[in-house]
Amino acid sequence: MARYAAFLRAVNLGSNRKASSEELAAAFQAAGLEDVATFQTSGNVVFEAPGRTAEAKLVEAIERGLAEELGFEVPVFLRGADRAREIAAKRPFPARAVDASKGKVQVALLASAPPAAAKKRVMSLASERDRLTIDGAELYWLPSGGTQESTLDLRAIASAVGPSTVRTQGTIERLAAKYF
């Protein structure tokens, strides 16, 4: 059995996209997944998958199950246990920059690693106030004034790298510590 974390996009953010922990777990179990646990209420689900199932097939089955259970589409960003631990342990910015920031390190989980041209476009948006770095299929962002004060062009980033879902690195650290 392989262990994974599924990060769901736009769940429990608005009145029309609500999902209880029980509904999320039921959708994953209906997709044939085991040892399902939800973490916080922002759409983080940990589970085990039998054998060596391809990640793309898992994402497809989970998205289909969520749509059937919830009545709306939910994009899923999957990370294996090893990668989740790596994301949790990574220190993408100098400690002095993190300490000086009012914001928290944000991790945008992407569907796949962006090509070089997309990385270049994203990195051209970085500044001292909004530090960015990309590692594989994760975009790390340190907003010095917090996300609400940031002037970072998030639409331009989405245009360059495609859909994503964002968690604080602290959330991923806590998830990895508890389940992996």
PDB file of C-alpha atoms in Angstrom:
ATOM      1  CA  MET A   1       0.000   0.000   0.000  1.00  0.00           C
ATOM      2  CA  ALA A   2       1.246   3.449  -0.897  1.00  0.00           C
ATOM      3  CA  ARG A   3       0.316   6.439   1.268  1.00  0.00           C
ATOM      4  CA  TYR A   4      -0.719   9.784  -0.240  1.00  0.00           C
ATOM      5  CA  ALA A   5      -1.995  13.228   0.626  1.00  0.00           C
ATOM      6  CA  ALA A   6      -4.648  14.738  -1.617  1.00  0.00           C
ATOM      7  CA  PHE A   7      -4.956  18.516  -1.523  1.00  0.00           C
ATOM      8  CA  LEU A   8      -8.349  19.607  -2.815  1.00  0.00           C
ATOM      9  CA  ARG A   9      -8.890  22.947  -4.490  1.00  0.00           C
ATOM     10  CA  ALA A  10     -11.648  25.347  -3.418  1.00  0.00           C
ATOM     11  CA  VAL A  11     -13.380  23.160  -0.849  1.00  0.00           C
ATOM     12  CA  ASN A  12     -15.131  24.899   2.052  1.00  0.00           C
ATOM     13  CA  LEU A  13     -14.335  28.358   0.684  1.00  0.00           C
ATOM     14  CA  GLY A  14     -17.840  29.437  -0.254  1.00  0.00           C
ATOM     15  CA  SER A  15     -21.407  28.594   0.592  1.00  0.00           C
ATOM     16  CA  ASN A  16     -21.814  26.472  -2.563  1.00  0.00           C
ATOM     17  CA  ARG A  17     -18.670  24.353  -2.163  1.00  0.00           C
ATOM     18  CA  LYS A  18     -19.113  22.870   1.296  1.00  0.00           C
ATOM     19  CA  ALA A  19     -17.961  19.367   2.128  1.00  0.00           C
ATOM     20  CA  SER A  20     -17.874  17.689   5.517  1.00  0.00           C
ATOM     21  CA  SER A  21     -15.041  15.424   6.569  1.00  0.00           C
ATOM     22  CA  GLU A  22     -17.483  12.522   6.376  1.00  0.00           C
ATOM     23  CA  GLU A  23     -18.461  13.355   2.782  1.00  0.00           C
ATOM     24  CA  LEU A  24     -14.817  13.647   1.748  1.00  0.00           C
ATOM     25  CA  ALA A  25     -13.927  10.344   3.390  1.00  0.00           C
ATOM     26  CA  ALA A  26     -16.928   8.630   1.762  1.00  0.00           C
ATOM     27  CA  ALA A  27     -15.864   9.824  -1.687  1.00  0.00           C
ATOM     28  CA  PHE A  28     -12.344   8.467  -1.198  1.00  0.00           C
ATOM     29  CA  GLN A  29     -13.600   5.164   0.168  1.00  0.00           C
ATOM     30  CA  ALA A  30     -16.014   4.831  -2.762  1.00  0.00           C
ATOM     31  CA  ALA A  31     -12.986   5.207  -5.050  1.00  0.00           C
ATOM     32  CA  GLY A  32     -11.516   2.082  -3.419  1.00  0.00           C
ATOM     33  CA  LEU A  33      -9.027   3.895  -1.185  1.00  0.00           C
ATOM     34  CA  GLU A  34      -8.259   2.823   2.355  1.00  0.00           C
ATOM     35  CA  ASP A  35      -7.231   4.228   5.731  1.00  0.00           C
ATOM     36  CA  VAL A  36      -8.797   7.569   4.766  1.00  0.00           C
ATOM     37  CA  ALA A  37      -8.345  10.524   7.120  1.00  0.00           C
ATOM     38  CA  THR A  38      -9.155  14.187   6.673  1.00  0.00           C
ATOM     39  CA  PHE A  39      -6.936  16.932   8.067  1.00  0.00           C
ATOM     40  CA  GLN A  40      -8.369  20.334   8.950  1.00  0.00           C
ATOM     41  CA  THR A  41     -11.368  21.605   6.991  1.00  0.00           C
ATOM     42  CA  SER A  42      -9.601  22.992   3.939  1.00  0.00           C
ATOM     43  CA  GLY A  43      -9.641  19.849   1.818  1.00  0.00           C
ATOM     44  CA  ASN A  44      -6.655  17.775   2.920  1.00  0.00           C
ATOM     45  CA  VAL A  45      -7.170  14.013   2.761  1.00  0.00           C
ATOM     46  CA  VAL A  46      -4.638  11.304   3.560  1.00  0.00           C
ATOM     47  CA  PHE A  47      -5.181   7.758   2.305  1.00  0.00           C
ATOM     48  CA  GLU A  48      -3.632   4.502   1.169  1.00  0.00           C
ATOM     49  CA  ALA A  49      -3.924   3.129  -2.345  1.00  0.00           C
ATOM     50  CA  PRO A  50      -3.474  -0.530  -3.224  1.00  0.00           C
ATOM     51  CA  GLY A  51      -0.455  -1.661  -5.195  1.00  0.00           C
ATOM     52  CA  ARG A  52       1.331   0.541  -7.664  1.00  0.00           C
ATOM     53  CA  THR A  53      -1.585   2.554  -8.991  1.00  0.00           C
ATOM     54  CA  ALA A  54      -0.513   5.361 -11.319  1.00  0.00           C
ATOM     55  CA  GLU A  55      -1.014   8.771  -9.720  1.00  0.00           C
ATOM     56  CA  ALA A  56      -2.933  10.064 -12.748  1.00  0.00           C
ATOM     57  CA  LYS A  57      -5.417   7.190 -12.357  1.00  0.00           C
ATOM     58  CA  LEU A  58      -5.785   7.949  -8.652  1.00  0.00           C
ATOM     59  CA  VAL A  59      -6.477  11.624  -9.331  1.00  0.00           C
ATOM     60  CA  GLU A  60      -9.062  10.690 -11.964  1.00  0.00           C
ATOM     61  CA  ALA A  61     -10.837   8.248  -9.623  1.00  0.00           C
ATOM     62  CA  ILE A  62     -10.813  10.712  -6.715  1.00  0.00           C
ATOM     63  CA  GLU A  63     -12.106  13.611  -8.806  1.00  0.00           C
ATOM     64  CA  ARG A  64     -14.889  11.416 -10.193  1.00  0.00           C
ATOM     65  CA  GLY A  65     -15.814  10.207  -6.701  1.00  0.00           C
ATOM     66  CA  LEU A  66     -15.829  13.740  -5.293  1.00  0.00           C
ATOM     67  CA  ALA A  67     -18.056  15.009  -8.107  1.00  0.00           C
ATOM     68  CA  GLU A  68     -20.521  12.172  -7.482  1.00  0.00           C
ATOM     69  CA  GLU A  69     -20.510  12.617  -3.695  1.00  0.00           C
ATOM     70  CA  LEU A  70     -20.512  16.422  -3.539  1.00  0.00           C
ATOM     71  CA  GLY A  71     -22.294  17.408  -6.737  1.00  0.00           C
ATOM     72  CA  PHE A  72     -19.497  19.697  -7.941  1.00  0.00           C
ATOM     73  CA  GLU A  73     -16.061  19.264  -9.476  1.00  0.00           C
ATOM     74  CA  VAL A  74     -13.024  19.387  -7.216  1.00  0.00           C
ATOM     75  CA  PRO A  75      -9.510  19.527  -8.673  1.00  0.00           C
ATOM     76  CA  VAL A  76      -7.123  17.238  -6.769  1.00  0.00           C
ATOM     77  CA  PHE A  77      -3.380  17.741  -6.299  1.00  0.00           C
ATOM     78  CA  LEU A  78      -1.749  14.520  -5.141  1.00  0.00           C
ATOM     79  CA  ARG A  79       1.545  14.059  -3.302  1.00  0.00           C
ATOM     80  CA  GLY A  80       3.084  10.806  -2.126  1.00  0.00           C
ATOM     81  CA  ALA A  81       4.299  10.453   1.450  1.00  0.00           C
ATOM     82  CA  ASP A  82       7.950  11.050   0.536  1.00  0.00           C
ATOM     83  CA  ARG A  83       7.179  14.219  -1.409  1.00  0.00           C
ATOM     84  CA  ALA A  84       4.887  15.531   1.338  1.00  0.00           C
ATOM     85  CA  ARG A  85       7.741  15.078   3.829  1.00  0.00           C
ATOM     86  CA  GLU A  86      10.139  16.865   1.457  1.00  0.00           C
ATOM     87  CA  ILE A  87       7.751  19.819   1.085  1.00  0.00           C
ATOM     88  CA  ALA A  88       7.359  20.000   4.867  1.00  0.00           C
ATOM     89  CA  ALA A  89      11.124  19.959   5.443  1.00  0.00           C
ATOM     90  CA  LYS A  90      12.113  22.387   2.683  1.00  0.00           C
ATOM     91  CA  ARG A  91      13.353  25.828   3.667  1.00  0.00           C
ATOM     92  CA  PRO A  92      12.976  27.709   0.382  1.00  0.00           C
ATOM     93  CA  PHE A  93      13.825  31.167   1.735  1.00  0.00           C
ATOM     94  CA  PRO A  94      16.567  32.514   3.992  1.00  0.00           C
ATOM     95  CA  ALA A  95      15.619  32.343   7.678  1.00  0.00           C
ATOM     96  CA  ARG A  96      16.164  36.099   8.038  1.00  0.00           C
ATOM     97  CA  ALA A  97      13.579  36.782   5.305  1.00  0.00           C
ATOM     98  CA  VAL A  98      11.034  34.465   6.924  1.00  0.00           C
ATOM     99  CA  ASP A  99      11.652  35.986  10.359  1.00  0.00           C
ATOM    100  CA  ALA A 100      11.229  39.526   8.989  1.00  0.00           C
ATOM    101  CA  SER A 101       8.002  38.677   7.164  1.00  0.00           C
ATOM    102  CA  LYS A 102       4.517  39.251   8.536  1.00  0.00           C
ATOM    103  CA  GLY A 103       3.388  36.492   6.194  1.00  0.00           C
ATOM    104  CA  LYS A 104       3.771  32.738   6.250  1.00  0.00           C
ATOM    105  CA  VAL A 105       5.446  30.598   3.616  1.00  0.00           C
ATOM    106  CA  GLN A 106       2.730  29.567   1.153  1.00  0.00           C
ATOM    107  CA  VAL A 107       2.979  26.447  -1.014  1.00  0.00           C
ATOM    108  CA  ALA A 108       1.072  26.343  -4.293  1.00  0.00           C
ATOM    109  CA  LEU A 109       0.694  22.690  -5.243  1.00  0.00           C
ATOM    110  CA  LEU A 110       0.697  22.380  -9.032  1.00  0.00           C
ATOM    111  CA  ALA A 111      -0.523  19.519 -11.210  1.00  0.00           C
ATOM    112  CA  SER A 112       2.986  19.073 -12.628  1.00  0.00           C
ATOM    113  CA  ALA A 113       6.357  20.772 -12.769  1.00  0.00           C
ATOM    114  CA  PRO A 114       6.089  23.790 -15.063  1.00  0.00           C
ATOM    115  CA  PRO A 115       8.300  24.079 -18.151  1.00  0.00           C
ATOM    116  CA  ALA A 116      11.285  26.439 -18.124  1.00  0.00           C
ATOM    117  CA  ALA A 117       9.447  29.256 -19.932  1.00  0.00           C
ATOM    118  CA  ALA A 118       6.629  29.198 -17.365  1.00  0.00           C
ATOM    119  CA  LYS A 119       9.131  29.223 -14.499  1.00  0.00           C
ATOM    120  CA  LYS A 120      10.840  32.224 -16.041  1.00  0.00           C
ATOM    121  CA  ARG A 121       7.520  34.092 -16.334  1.00  0.00           C
ATOM    122  CA  VAL A 122       6.651  33.348 -12.718  1.00  0.00           C
ATOM    123  CA  MET A 123      10.070  34.282 -11.397  1.00  0.00           C
ATOM    124  CA  SER A 124       9.881  37.609 -13.236  1.00  0.00           C
ATOM    125  CA  LEU A 125       7.009  38.500 -10.855  1.00  0.00           C
ATOM    126  CA  ALA A 126       9.099  37.969  -7.712  1.00  0.00           C
ATOM    127  CA  SER A 127      10.247  40.916  -5.618  1.00  0.00           C
ATOM    128  CA  GLU A 128      11.640  41.625  -2.159  1.00  0.00           C
ATOM    129  CA  ARG A 129       8.027  41.930  -0.948  1.00  0.00           C
ATOM    130  CA  ASP A 130       6.909  38.724  -2.655  1.00  0.00           C
ATOM    131  CA  ARG A 131       9.647  36.122  -2.783  1.00  0.00           C
ATOM    132  CA  LEU A 132       9.058  33.129  -5.049  1.00  0.00           C
ATOM    133  CA  THR A 133      10.810  29.904  -5.863  1.00  0.00           C
ATOM    134  CA  ILE A 134       9.749  26.761  -7.723  1.00  0.00           C
ATOM    135  CA  ASP A 135      10.826  23.241  -6.832  1.00  0.00           C
ATOM    136  CA  GLY A 136       9.305  20.565  -9.025  1.00  0.00           C
ATOM    137  CA  ALA A 137       5.521  20.865  -8.911  1.00  0.00           C
ATOM    138  CA  GLU A 138       5.518  23.266  -5.962  1.00  0.00           C
ATOM    139  CA  LEU A 139       5.662  27.043  -6.023  1.00  0.00           C
ATOM    140  CA  TYR A 140       6.810  28.578  -2.745  1.00  0.00           C
ATOM    141  CA  TRP A 141       5.777  32.145  -1.941  1.00  0.00           C
ATOM    142  CA  LEU A 142       6.785  34.360   0.969  1.00  0.00           C
ATOM    143  CA  PRO A 143       4.600  37.491   1.095  1.00  0.00           C
ATOM    144  CA  SER A 144       6.468  39.910   3.371  1.00  0.00           C
ATOM    145  CA  GLY A 145       3.297  41.730   4.394  1.00  0.00           C
ATOM    146  CA  GLY A 146       1.037  38.687   4.406  1.00  0.00           C
ATOM    147  CA  THR A 147      -1.177  37.474   1.580  1.00  0.00           C
ATOM    148  CA  GLN A 148      -3.764  40.225   2.040  1.00  0.00           C
ATOM    149  CA  GLU A 149      -1.190  43.003   1.599  1.00  0.00           C
ATOM    150  CA  SER A 150       0.539  41.378  -1.366  1.00  0.00           C
ATOM    151  CA  THR A 151       0.446  42.937  -4.817  1.00  0.00           C
ATOM    152  CA  LEU A 152       1.651  39.737  -6.492  1.00  0.00           C
ATOM    153  CA  ASP A 153      -0.217  39.098  -9.747  1.00  0.00           C
ATOM    154  CA  LEU A 154      -1.763  35.735  -8.908  1.00  0.00           C
ATOM    155  CA  ARG A 155      -3.657  35.614 -12.212  1.00  0.00           C
ATOM    156  CA  ALA A 156      -0.390  35.911 -14.130  1.00  0.00           C
ATOM    157  CA  ILE A 157       1.034  33.070 -12.073  1.00  0.00           C
ATOM    158  CA  ALA A 158      -2.014  30.886 -12.730  1.00  0.00           C
ATOM    159  CA  SER A 159      -1.769  31.715 -16.417  1.00  0.00           C
ATOM    160  CA  ALA A 160       1.855  30.564 -16.449  1.00  0.00           C
ATOM    161  CA  VAL A 161       1.670  27.401 -14.338  1.00  0.00           C
ATOM    162  CA  GLY A 162      -1.970  26.339 -14.535  1.00  0.00           C
ATOM    163  CA  PRO A 163      -4.334  25.499 -11.707  1.00  0.00           C
ATOM    164  CA  SER A 164      -3.064  25.013  -8.192  1.00  0.00           C
ATOM    165  CA  THR A 165      -4.182  24.859  -4.610  1.00  0.00           C
ATOM    166  CA  VAL A 166      -2.392  26.712  -1.841  1.00  0.00           C
ATOM    167  CA  ARG A 167      -1.578  25.714   1.737  1.00  0.00           C
ATOM    168  CA  THR A 168       0.720  27.268   4.280  1.00  0.00           C
ATOM    169  CA  GLN A 169       3.895  25.294   4.678  1.00  0.00           C
ATOM    170  CA  GLY A 170       2.957  24.951   8.352  1.00  0.00           C
ATOM    171  CA  THR A 171      -0.207  23.066   7.382  1.00  0.00           C
ATOM    172  CA  ILE A 172       1.841  20.648   5.284  1.00  0.00           C
ATOM    173  CA  GLU A 173       4.383  20.286   8.105  1.00  0.00           C
ATOM    174  CA  ARG A 174       1.628  19.355  10.576  1.00  0.00           C
ATOM    175  CA  LEU A 175      -0.010  16.962   8.095  1.00  0.00           C
ATOM    176  CA  ALA A 176       3.313  15.231   7.364  1.00  0.00           C
ATOM    177  CA  ALA A 177       4.188  14.973  11.065  1.00  0.00           C
ATOM    178  CA  LYS A 178       0.824  13.399  11.887  1.00  0.00           C
ATOM    179  CA  TYR A 179       0.432  10.980   8.966  1.00  0.00           C
ATOM    180  CA  PHE A 180       3.840  10.328   7.415  1.00  0.00           C
TER     181      PHE A 180
END
